Structure formats: C-alpha cells, structure tokens
CSV table of N, CA, C and O and ligand atoms in Angstrom, one decimal:
chain,number,residue,atom,x,y,z
A,165,MET,N,78.5,98.5,119.3
A,165,MET,CA,79.5,98.0,118.4
A,165,MET,C,79.8,99.0,117.2
A,165,MET,O,80.9,99.3,116.9
A,166,LEU,N,78.7,99.4,116.5
A,166,LEU,CA,78.8,100.3,115.4
A,166,LEU,C,78.7,101.7,115.8
A,166,LEU,O,77.9,102.1,116.6
A,167,LYS,N,79.7,102.6,115.3
A,167,LYS,CA,79.7,104.0,115.7
A,167,LYS,C,79.0,104.9,114.7
A,167,LYS,O,78.5,105.9,115.1
A,168,LYS,N,79.2,104.6,113.5
A,168,LYS,CA,78.5,105.4,112.4
A,168,LYS,C,78.7,104.7,111.1
A,168,LYS,O,79.5,103.7,111.0
A,169,VAL,N,78.0,105.2,110.0
A,169,VAL,CA,78.3,104.7,108.7
A,169,VAL,C,79.7,105.4,108.3
A,169,VAL,O,79.8,106.6,108.3
A,170,ASP,N,80.7,104.6,108.2
A,170,ASP,CA,82.0,105.1,107.9
A,170,ASP,C,82.1,105.5,106.4
A,170,ASP,O,82.5,106.6,106.1
A,171,HIS,N,81.7,104.6,105.5
A,171,HIS,CA,81.7,105.0,104.1
A,171,HIS,C,80.8,104.0,103.3
A,171,HIS,O,80.5,102.9,103.8
A,172,ILE,N,80.6,104.4,102.1
A,172,ILE,CA,79.8,103.5,101.2
A,172,ILE,C,80.8,103.3,100.0
A,172,ILE,O,81.4,104.2,99.4
A,173,GLY,N,81.0,102.0,99.7
A,173,GLY,CA,82.0,101.6,98.7
A,173,GLY,C,81.3,101.4,97.4
A,173,GLY,O,80.3,100.7,97.2
A,174,ILE,N,81.8,102.1,96.4
A,174,ILE,CA,81.2,102.1,95.0
A,174,ILE,C,82.2,101.6,94.0
A,174,ILE,O,83.3,102.1,93.9
A,175,ALA,N,81.8,100.5,93.3
A,175,ALA,CA,82.7,99.9,92.3
A,175,ALA,C,82.5,100.7,91.0
A,175,ALA,O,81.4,100.9,90.5
A,176,VAL,N,83.6,101.2,90.5
A,176,VAL,CA,83.6,102.0,89.2
A,176,VAL,C,84.5,101.4,88.2
A,176,VAL,O,85.5,100.7,88.5
A,177,LYS,N,84.2,101.6,86.9
A,177,LYS,CA,85.1,101.1,85.9
A,177,LYS,C,86.3,102.1,85.7
A,177,LYS,O,87.4,101.6,85.3
A,178,ASP,N,86.0,103.4,85.8
A,178,ASP,CA,87.0,104.4,85.5
A,178,ASP,C,87.1,105.4,86.7
A,178,ASP,O,86.2,106.2,86.8
A,179,LEU,N,88.1,105.2,87.5
A,179,LEU,CA,88.2,106.0,88.7
A,179,LEU,C,88.2,107.5,88.4
A,179,LEU,O,87.5,108.3,89.0
A,180,ALA,N,89.0,107.9,87.4
A,180,ALA,CA,89.2,109.3,87.1
A,180,ALA,C,87.9,109.9,86.7
A,180,ALA,O,87.5,111.0,87.1
A,181,GLU,N,87.1,109.2,85.8
A,181,GLU,CA,85.8,109.7,85.4
A,181,GLU,C,84.8,109.8,86.6
A,181,GLU,O,84.1,110.8,86.7
A,182,ALA,N,84.8,108.8,87.4
A,182,ALA,CA,83.9,108.8,88.6
A,182,ALA,C,84.2,109.9,89.5
A,182,ALA,O,83.4,110.6,90.1
A,183,MET,N,85.6,110.2,89.7
A,183,MET,CA,86.0,111.3,90.6
A,183,MET,C,85.5,112.6,90.1
A,183,MET,O,85.1,113.5,90.9
A,184,LYS,N,85.4,112.8,88.8
A,184,LYS,CA,85.0,114.1,88.2
A,184,LYS,C,83.5,114.4,88.7
A,184,LYS,O,83.2,115.5,88.9
A,185,PHE,N,82.7,113.3,88.7
A,185,PHE,CA,81.3,113.4,89.1
A,185,PHE,C,81.2,113.9,90.5
A,185,PHE,O,80.5,114.9,90.8
A,186,TYR,N,82.0,113.3,91.4
A,186,TYR,CA,81.9,113.7,92.9
A,186,TYR,C,82.5,115.0,93.1
A,186,TYR,O,82.0,115.8,93.9
A,187,GLU,N,83.5,115.4,92.3
A,187,GLU,CA,84.1,116.7,92.4
A,187,GLU,C,83.1,117.8,92.0
A,187,GLU,O,83.0,118.8,92.5
A,188,ALA,N,82.4,117.4,90.9
A,188,ALA,CA,81.4,118.4,90.3
A,188,ALA,C,80.3,118.6,91.4
A,188,ALA,O,79.7,119.7,91.4
A,189,MET,N,80.1,117.7,92.2
A,189,MET,CA,79.0,117.9,93.3
A,189,MET,C,79.6,118.5,94.5
A,189,MET,O,78.9,118.7,95.5
A,190,GLY,N,80.9,118.9,94.4
A,190,GLY,CA,81.5,119.7,95.5
A,190,GLY,C,82.3,119.0,96.5
A,190,GLY,O,82.7,119.6,97.5
A,191,LEU,N,82.5,117.7,96.3
A,191,LEU,CA,83.3,116.9,97.3
A,191,LEU,C,84.7,117.0,96.9
A,191,LEU,O,85.1,117.2,95.7
A,192,LYS,N,85.6,116.9,97.9
A,192,LYS,CA,87.1,116.9,97.6
A,192,LYS,C,87.7,115.5,98.0
A,192,LYS,O,87.5,115.1,99.2
A,193,SER,N,88.4,114.9,97.1
A,193,SER,CA,89.0,113.7,97.4
A,193,SER,C,90.2,113.9,98.3
A,193,SER,O,90.9,114.9,98.3
A,194,THR,N,90.5,112.9,99.2
A,194,THR,CA,91.7,112.9,100.1
A,194,THR,C,92.8,112.3,99.3
A,194,THR,O,93.9,112.1,99.9
A,195,GLY,N,92.7,112.0,98.1
A,195,GLY,CA,93.8,111.4,97.3
A,195,GLY,C,93.4,110.0,96.9
A,195,GLY,O,92.5,109.4,97.4
A,196,THR,N,94.2,109.4,96.0
A,196,THR,CA,94.0,108.1,95.5
A,196,THR,C,95.1,107.2,96.1
A,196,THR,O,96.2,107.7,96.5
A,197,GLU,N,94.8,105.9,96.2
A,197,GLU,CA,95.7,105.0,96.8
A,197,GLU,C,95.5,103.6,96.2
A,197,GLU,O,94.3,103.2,96.0
A,198,VAL,N,96.6,102.9,96.0
A,198,VAL,CA,96.4,101.5,95.5
A,198,VAL,C,96.6,100.6,96.7
A,198,VAL,O,97.5,100.7,97.5
A,199,VAL,N,95.6,99.6,96.8
A,199,VAL,CA,95.7,98.6,97.8
A,199,VAL,C,96.0,97.3,97.1
A,199,VAL,O,95.1,96.7,96.5
A,200,GLU,N,97.3,96.9,97.1
A,200,GLU,CA,97.8,95.8,96.2
A,200,GLU,C,97.0,94.5,96.5
A,200,GLU,O,96.6,93.8,95.6
A,201,GLU,N,96.9,94.3,97.8
A,201,GLU,CA,96.3,93.0,98.3
A,201,GLU,C,94.9,92.8,97.7
A,201,GLU,O,94.4,91.7,97.4
A,202,GLN,N,94.1,93.9,97.5
A,202,GLN,CA,92.8,93.9,97.0
A,202,GLN,C,92.7,94.2,95.5
A,202,GLN,O,91.6,94.1,94.9
A,203,LYS,N,93.8,94.5,94.9
A,203,LYS,CA,93.9,94.8,93.5
A,203,LYS,C,92.9,95.9,93.2
A,203,LYS,O,92.1,95.8,92.2
A,204,VAL,N,93.0,97.0,94.0
A,204,VAL,CA,92.1,98.1,93.7
A,204,VAL,C,92.9,99.4,93.9
A,204,VAL,O,93.9,99.5,94.6
A,205,ARG,N,92.4,100.4,93.1
A,205,ARG,CA,92.8,101.8,93.3
A,205,ARG,C,91.6,102.5,93.9
A,205,ARG,O,90.5,102.4,93.3
A,206,VAL,N,91.7,103.2,95.0
A,206,VAL,CA,90.6,103.8,95.7
A,206,VAL,C,90.8,105.3,95.8
A,206,VAL,O,91.9,105.8,95.9
A,207,ALA,N,89.6,106.0,95.9
A,207,ALA,CA,89.6,107.4,96.3
A,207,ALA,C,88.5,107.6,97.3
A,207,ALA,O,87.4,107.1,97.1
A,208,PHE,N,88.8,108.3,98.4
A,208,PHE,CA,87.8,108.6,99.4
A,208,PHE,C,87.4,110.1,99.3
A,208,PHE,O,88.2,111.0,99.1
A,209,PHE,N,86.1,110.3,99.4
A,209,PHE,CA,85.5,111.6,99.4
A,209,PHE,C,84.7,111.8,100.7
A,209,PHE,O,83.6,111.3,100.8
A,210,PRO,N,85.3,112.5,101.6
A,210,PRO,CA,84.5,112.8,102.8
A,210,PRO,C,83.3,113.7,102.5
A,210,PRO,O,83.4,114.6,101.7
A,211,CYS,N,82.2,113.3,103.2
A,211,CYS,CA,80.9,114.0,103.0
A,211,CYS,C,80.3,114.0,104.3
A,211,CYS,O,79.7,113.0,104.8
A,212,GLY,N,80.3,115.2,105.0
A,212,GLY,CA,79.8,115.3,106.4
A,212,GLY,C,80.6,114.3,107.2
A,212,GLY,O,81.8,114.3,107.2
A,213,ASP,N,79.8,113.5,107.9
A,213,ASP,CA,80.5,112.6,108.9
A,213,ASP,C,80.8,111.2,108.3
A,213,ASP,O,81.4,110.4,108.9
A,214,SER,N,80.5,111.0,107.0
A,214,SER,CA,80.8,109.8,106.3
A,214,SER,C,81.6,110.1,105.1
A,214,SER,O,81.9,111.2,104.8
A,215,GLU,N,81.9,109.0,104.3
A,215,GLU,CA,82.7,109.2,103.1
A,215,GLU,C,82.1,108.3,102.0
A,215,GLU,O,81.4,107.3,102.3
A,216,VAL,N,82.5,108.7,100.8
A,216,VAL,CA,82.2,107.8,99.6
A,216,VAL,C,83.5,107.2,99.2
A,216,VAL,O,84.5,108.0,99.2
A,217,GLU,N,83.6,105.9,99.0
A,217,GLU,CA,84.8,105.3,98.6
A,217,GLU,C,84.6,104.8,97.2
A,217,GLU,O,83.7,104.0,96.9
A,218,LEU,N,85.4,105.3,96.2
A,218,LEU,CA,85.3,104.8,94.9
A,218,LEU,C,86.4,103.7,94.7
A,218,LEU,O,87.5,103.9,95.1
A,219,LEU,N,86.0,102.6,94.1
A,219,LEU,CA,87.0,101.5,93.9
A,219,LEU,C,87.1,101.1,92.4
A,219,LEU,O,86.0,100.8,91.8
A,220,GLU,N,88.3,101.1,91.9
A,220,GLU,CA,88.5,100.7,90.5
A,220,GLU,C,89.5,99.5,90.6
A,220,GLU,O,90.5,99.6,91.3
A,221,SER,N,89.2,98.5,89.8
A,221,SER,CA,90.1,97.3,89.8
A,221,SER,C,91.4,97.7,89.1
A,221,SER,O,91.4,98.3,88.1
A,222,THR,N,92.5,97.1,89.6
A,222,THR,CA,93.8,97.3,89.0
A,222,THR,C,94.1,96.0,88.1
A,222,THR,O,95.2,96.0,87.5
A,223,SER,N,93.3,95.0,88.2
A,223,SER,CA,93.5,93.8,87.5
A,223,SER,C,92.2,93.1,87.1
A,223,SER,O,91.2,93.2,87.8
A,224,PRO,N,92.2,92.5,85.9
A,224,PRO,CA,90.9,91.9,85.5
A,224,PRO,C,90.4,90.7,86.4
A,224,PRO,O,89.3,90.4,86.4
A,225,ASP,N,91.3,90.2,87.2
A,225,ASP,CA,90.9,89.1,88.1
A,225,ASP,C,90.7,89.6,89.6
A,225,ASP,O,90.6,88.8,90.5
A,226,GLY,N,90.7,90.9,89.8
A,226,GLY,CA,90.5,91.4,91.1
A,226,GLY,C,89.0,91.3,91.5
A,226,GLY,O,88.1,91.2,90.7
A,227,PRO,N,88.7,91.4,92.8
A,227,PRO,CA,87.4,91.3,93.3
A,227,PRO,C,86.4,92.4,92.8
A,227,PRO,O,85.2,92.1,92.5
A,228,ILE,N,86.9,93.6,92.5
A,228,ILE,CA,86.1,94.6,92.0
A,228,ILE,C,85.7,94.4,90.5
A,228,ILE,O,84.6,94.6,90.1
A,229,ALA,N,86.7,93.9,89.8
A,229,ALA,CA,86.5,93.6,88.4
A,229,ALA,C,85.4,92.5,88.3
A,229,ALA,O,84.5,92.6,87.5
A,230,LYS,N,85.6,91.5,89.2
A,230,LYS,CA,84.6,90.4,89.1
A,230,LYS,C,83.2,90.9,89.6
A,230,LYS,O,82.2,90.4,89.0
A,231,TYR,N,83.2,91.8,90.5
A,231,TYR,CA,81.9,92.3,91.0
A,231,TYR,C,81.2,93.1,89.8
A,231,TYR,O,80.0,92.9,89.6
A,232,ILE,N,82.0,93.9,89.1
A,232,ILE,CA,81.4,94.7,88.0
A,232,ILE,C,80.9,93.7,86.9
A,232,ILE,O,79.9,93.9,86.3
A,233,GLU,N,81.7,92.7,86.6
A,233,GLU,CA,81.4,91.7,85.6
A,233,GLU,C,80.0,91.1,85.9
A,233,GLU,O,79.2,90.9,85.0
A,234,LYS,N,79.8,90.8,87.2
A,234,LYS,CA,78.6,90.1,87.6
A,234,LYS,C,77.4,91.1,87.8
A,234,LYS,O,76.3,90.8,87.3
A,235,ASN,N,77.6,92.2,88.4
A,235,ASN,CA,76.5,93.1,88.8
A,235,ASN,C,76.5,94.4,88.1
A,235,ASN,O,75.5,95.2,88.2
A,236,GLY,N,77.6,94.8,87.3
A,236,GLY,CA,77.7,96.1,86.8
A,236,GLY,C,78.2,97.0,87.9
A,236,GLY,O,78.3,96.7,89.0
A,237,PRO,N,78.6,98.3,87.5
A,237,PRO,CA,79.1,99.2,88.5
A,237,PRO,C,78.0,99.6,89.5
A,237,PRO,O,76.8,99.6,89.1
A,238,GLY,N,78.4,100.0,90.7
A,238,GLY,CA,77.4,100.5,91.6
A,238,GLY,C,77.8,100.3,93.0
A,238,GLY,O,79.0,99.9,93.3
A,239,ILE,N,76.9,100.4,94.0
A,239,ILE,CA,77.2,100.2,95.4
A,239,ILE,C,77.7,98.8,95.6
A,239,ILE,O,76.9,97.9,95.3
A,240,GLN,N,78.8,98.7,96.2
A,240,GLN,CA,79.4,97.3,96.4
A,240,GLN,C,79.5,96.9,97.9
A,240,GLN,O,79.3,95.8,98.2
A,241,HIS,N,79.7,97.9,98.8
A,241,HIS,CA,79.7,97.5,100.2
A,241,HIS,C,79.3,98.7,101.0
A,241,HIS,O,79.4,99.9,100.6
A,242,LEU,N,78.9,98.4,102.3
A,242,LEU,CA,78.5,99.4,103.3
A,242,LEU,C,79.5,99.2,104.4
A,242,LEU,O,79.6,98.1,105.0
A,243,ALA,N,80.2,100.3,104.8
A,243,ALA,CA,81.2,100.2,105.9
A,243,ALA,C,80.8,100.9,107.1
A,243,ALA,O,80.3,102.1,107.1
A,244,PHE,N,80.9,100.2,108.3
A,244,PHE,CA,80.6,100.9,109.6
A,244,PHE,C,81.9,101.0,110.4
A,244,PHE,O,82.8,100.1,110.3
A,245,LYS,N,82.0,102.1,111.1
A,245,LYS,CA,83.1,102.3,112.0
A,245,LYS,C,82.9,101.6,113.3
A,245,LYS,O,81.8,101.6,113.9
A,246,VAL,N,84.0,100.9,113.7
A,246,VAL,CA,84.0,100.2,115.0
A,246,VAL,C,85.2,100.7,115.8
A,246,VAL,O,86.2,101.1,115.2
A,247,ASP,N,85.1,100.6,117.1
A,247,ASP,CA,86.3,101.0,117.9
A,247,ASP,C,87.3,99.9,118.1
A,247,ASP,O,88.5,100.1,118.1
A,248,ASN,N,86.8,98.7,118.1
A,248,ASN,CA,87.7,97.5,118.4
A,248,ASN,C,87.2,96.4,117.4
A,248,ASN,O,86.3,95.7,117.7
A,249,ILE,N,87.9,96.3,116.3
A,249,ILE,CA,87.5,95.4,115.3
A,249,ILE,C,87.6,93.9,115.7
A,249,ILE,O,86.8,93.1,115.4
A,250,GLU,N,88.7,93.6,116.4
A,250,GLU,CA,88.9,92.2,116.9
A,250,GLU,C,87.7,91.8,117.8
A,250,GLU,O,87.2,90.7,117.7
A,251,LYS,N,87.3,92.7,118.7
A,251,LYS,CA,86.2,92.4,119.6
A,251,LYS,C,84.9,92.3,118.8
A,251,LYS,O,84.1,91.4,119.1
A,252,ALA,N,84.7,93.1,117.9
A,252,ALA,CA,83.5,93.1,117.1
A,252,ALA,C,83.4,91.8,116.4
A,252,ALA,O,82.3,91.1,116.3
A,253,LEU,N,84.5,91.3,115.7
A,253,LEU,CA,84.5,90.1,115.0
A,253,LEU,C,84.2,88.9,115.9
A,253,LEU,O,83.5,88.0,115.6
A,254,ALA,N,84.9,88.9,117.1
A,254,ALA,CA,84.7,87.8,118.0
A,254,ALA,C,83.2,87.7,118.5
A,254,ALA,O,82.7,86.6,118.5
A,255,GLU,N,82.6,88.9,118.7
A,255,GLU,CA,81.2,88.9,119.1
A,255,GLU,C,80.3,88.4,118.1
A,255,GLU,O,79.4,87.6,118.4
A,256,LEU,N,80.5,88.8,116.8
A,256,LEU,CA,79.7,88.3,115.7
A,256,LEU,C,79.8,86.8,115.5
A,256,LEU,O,78.8,86.1,115.3
A,257,LYS,N,81.0,86.4,115.6
A,257,LYS,CA,81.3,84.9,115.4
A,257,LYS,C,80.6,84.1,116.5
A,257,LYS,O,80.0,83.1,116.2
A,258,GLU,N,80.7,84.6,117.7
A,258,GLU,CA,80.1,83.9,118.8
A,258,GLU,C,78.6,83.9,118.7
A,258,GLU,O,77.9,82.9,119.1
A,259,LYS,N,78.0,84.9,118.0
A,259,LYS,CA,76.6,84.9,117.8
A,259,LYS,C,76.2,84.1,116.6
A,259,LYS,O,75.0,84.1,116.2
A,260,GLY,N,77.1,83.5,115.9
A,260,GLY,CA,76.8,82.6,114.8
A,260,GLY,C,76.7,83.2,113.5
A,260,GLY,O,76.3,82.6,112.5
A,261,PHE,N,77.2,84.5,113.3
A,261,PHE,CA,77.1,85.1,112.0
A,261,PHE,C,78.4,84.7,111.2
A,261,PHE,O,79.4,84.5,111.7
A,262,ARG,N,78.1,84.7,109.9
A,262,ARG,CA,79.1,84.2,108.9
A,262,ARG,C,80.0,85.4,108.5
A,262,ARG,O,79.6,86.4,108.0
A,263,LEU,N,81.3,85.2,108.7
A,263,LEU,CA,82.3,86.3,108.4
A,263,LEU,C,83.1,85.9,107.2
A,263,LEU,O,83.4,84.7,107.0
A,264,ILE,N,83.5,86.8,106.4
A,264,ILE,CA,84.5,86.6,105.3
A,264,ILE,C,85.9,86.6,105.9
A,264,ILE,O,86.7,85.8,105.6
A,265,ASP,N,86.1,87.6,106.7
A,265,ASP,CA,87.4,87.7,107.4
A,265,ASP,C,87.2,87.5,108.9
A,265,ASP,O,86.6,88.3,109.6
A,266,GLU,N,87.9,86.5,109.4
A,266,GLU,CA,87.8,86.2,110.8
A,266,GLU,C,88.9,87.1,111.5
A,266,GLU,O,88.7,87.3,112.7
A,267,LYS,N,89.9,87.5,110.8
A,267,LYS,CA,90.9,88.4,111.3
A,267,LYS,C,90.9,89.6,110.4
A,267,LYS,O,90.8,89.5,109.2
A,268,PRO,N,91.1,90.8,111.0
A,268,PRO,CA,91.2,92.0,110.2
A,268,PRO,C,92.4,92.0,109.2
A,268,PRO,O,93.4,91.4,109.5
A,269,ARG,N,92.2,92.7,108.1
A,269,ARG,CA,93.3,92.9,107.2
A,269,ARG,C,93.4,94.4,107.1
A,269,ARG,O,92.6,95.2,107.6
A,270,TYR,N,94.4,94.8,106.3
A,270,TYR,CA,94.7,96.3,106.2
A,270,TYR,C,94.1,96.8,104.9
A,270,TYR,O,94.3,96.2,103.8
A,271,GLY,N,93.3,97.8,105.0
A,271,GLY,CA,92.7,98.5,103.8
A,271,GLY,C,93.3,99.8,103.6
A,271,GLY,O,94.4,100.1,104.1
A,272,ALA,N,92.7,100.6,102.8
A,272,ALA,CA,93.2,102.0,102.4
A,272,ALA,C,93.4,102.8,103.7
A,272,ALA,O,92.6,102.7,104.6
A,273,GLY,N,94.4,103.6,103.7
A,273,GLY,CA,94.6,104.5,104.8
A,273,GLY,C,95.1,103.8,106.0
A,273,GLY,O,95.1,104.4,107.1
A,274,GLY,N,95.5,102.6,105.9
A,274,GLY,CA,96.0,101.8,107.1
A,274,GLY,C,94.9,101.4,108.0
A,274,GLY,O,95.1,100.9,109.1
A,275,ALA,N,93.6,101.5,107.5
A,275,ALA,CA,92.5,101.0,108.4
A,275,ALA,C,92.5,99.5,108.5
A,275,ALA,O,93.0,98.8,107.6
A,276,LYS,N,92.1,99.1,109.7
A,276,LYS,CA,91.9,97.6,109.9
A,276,LYS,C,90.4,97.3,109.5
A,276,LYS,O,89.5,98.0,110.0
A,277,ILE,N,90.3,96.4,108.5
A,277,ILE,CA,89.0,96.2,108.0
A,277,ILE,C,88.7,94.7,108.0
A,277,ILE,O,89.6,93.8,108.0
A,278,ALA,N,87.4,94.3,107.9
A,278,ALA,CA,86.9,93.0,107.8
A,278,ALA,C,85.5,93.0,107.2
A,278,ALA,O,84.8,93.9,107.5
A,279,PHE,N,85.3,91.9,106.4
A,279,PHE,CA,84.0,91.9,105.8
A,279,PHE,C,83.1,90.8,106.4
A,279,PHE,O,83.6,89.7,106.8
A,280,ILE,N,81.8,91.1,106.4
A,280,ILE,CA,80.8,90.1,106.9
A,280,ILE,C,80.2,89.5,105.7
A,280,ILE,O,79.9,90.2,104.7
A,281,HIS,N,79.9,88.2,105.7
A,281,HIS,CA,79.3,87.6,104.5
A,281,HIS,C,77.9,88.1,104.2
A,281,HIS,O,77.1,88.2,105.1
A,282,PRO,N,77.7,88.5,102.9
A,282,PRO,CA,76.4,89.0,102.5
A,282,PRO,C,75.2,88.1,102.8
A,282,PRO,O,74.1,88.5,103.0
A,283,LYS,N,75.5,86.8,102.9
A,283,LYS,CA,74.4,85.8,103.2
A,283,LYS,C,73.9,86.0,104.6
A,283,LYS,O,72.8,85.7,104.9
A,284,THR,N,74.8,86.5,105.5
A,284,THR,CA,74.5,86.8,106.9
A,284,THR,C,73.8,88.1,107.0
A,284,THR,O,72.9,88.3,107.8
A,285,SER,N,74.2,89.1,106.1
A,285,SER,CA,73.7,90.5,106.3
A,285,SER,C,72.7,90.9,105.2
A,285,SER,O,72.8,92.0,104.7
A,286,PHE,N,71.9,89.9,104.8
A,286,PHE,CA,70.7,90.2,104.0
A,286,PHE,C,71.1,90.9,102.7
A,286,PHE,O,70.5,91.8,102.2
A,287,GLY,N,72.1,90.3,102.0
A,287,GLY,CA,72.4,90.7,100.7
A,287,GLY,C,73.4,91.9,100.6
A,287,GLY,O,73.8,92.2,99.5
A,288,VAL,N,73.7,92.4,101.8
A,288,VAL,CA,74.6,93.6,101.7
A,288,VAL,C,76.0,93.1,102.2
A,288,VAL,O,76.1,92.5,103.3
A,289,LEU,N,77.0,93.4,101.4
A,289,LEU,CA,78.4,93.2,101.9
A,289,LEU,C,78.7,94.3,102.9
A,289,LEU,O,78.9,95.4,102.5
A,290,VAL,N,78.9,93.9,104.1
A,290,VAL,CA,79.1,94.8,105.2
A,290,VAL,C,80.6,94.8,105.6
A,290,VAL,O,81.2,93.7,105.8
A,291,GLU,N,81.2,95.9,105.7
A,291,GLU,CA,82.6,96.1,106.1
A,291,GLU,C,82.6,96.7,107.5
A,291,GLU,O,81.9,97.7,107.7
A,292,LEU,N,83.5,96.2,108.3
A,292,LEU,CA,83.8,96.8,109.6
A,292,LEU,C,85.1,97.5,109.4
A,292,LEU,O,86.0,97.0,108.8
A,293,SER,N,85.2,98.7,109.9
A,293,SER,CA,86.4,99.5,109.7
A,293,SER,C,86.9,100.2,111.0
A,293,SER,O,86.1,100.8,111.7
A,294,GLU,N,88.1,100.0,111.4
A,294,GLU,CA,88.7,100.6,112.5
A,294,GLU,C,89.8,101.5,112.0
A,294,GLU,O,90.8,101.0,111.5
A,295,ARG,N,89.6,102.8,112.2
A,295,ARG,CA,90.7,103.7,111.8
A,295,ARG,C,90.6,105.0,112.6
A,295,ARG,O,89.5,105.3,113.1
A,296,ASP,N,91.7,105.8,112.7
A,296,ASP,CA,91.6,107.0,113.4
A,296,ASP,C,91.0,108.1,112.7
A,296,ASP,O,91.0,108.1,111.5
B,376,ZN,ZN1,85.4,100.1,102.0
C-alpha cells in the first residue's frame, strides 16, 4: 500500500524565515502555494527521494494555526505515497481504522490526499498522498 515516505509536514509560524533555514542547508524549494481549503501556504523542499513540506497558516482559525497554538511549531504530519488512494482508504476502513478523510481531497500540487486519525496511528497524523 505504501510506496515511500513522501514528505514530512512541518508547521511553521513564518514560512519565509523557515525557508531560509532549509535553503541554507542546501535544499531548493519548488515554490510556494496557497491551499485555500486548508488555509495554508506551503513550500516543498525535495530532499533525495522524499520532501520536507513547510506549512504556514493563512488564517488564525486554520488547522495549522490551531496546531501551533496547542503544540508549538514542529513536525505536524508524516505523509506516505500511495498508488491508489481510494483503494488504500477503503482497505483501511475495512480493517477498522479511523480515518479523518473517507474520501480524498486535493492538497498542494494537485495531489490527492487523505488523513488518518492520530488515535489510530499512535499519535502521528498520517497523510496518504497520491501524486505524479
Ligand atoms: Zn502534507
């Protein structure tokens, strides 16, 4: 079902500042993008076969703003690449695991994404991501 670690999502307060850090370490961003539905501005930094995703809230009531309020900035989710997200979700549901998204939604870069509830995945917010 899982093909690789697709990316690690990191909640940041200031995207521009956080980007400077990853650039200083030699990574290059593929650009920034606002995902309106999630009230976030994101930047992806490919690193080998995986990527780092930085997420900055565009609104004080967005999920990332709430996450930072509760936990402080830091690792917010772990994303795995899947080939067929609908099939993966159906399989997990059938096995009795708790999903946040029963149907995929669209994330940055037009990826189809869905989250698994952290209560099911031992405290880690797991994202499944299907993209080319
Ligand atoms: Zn993500």
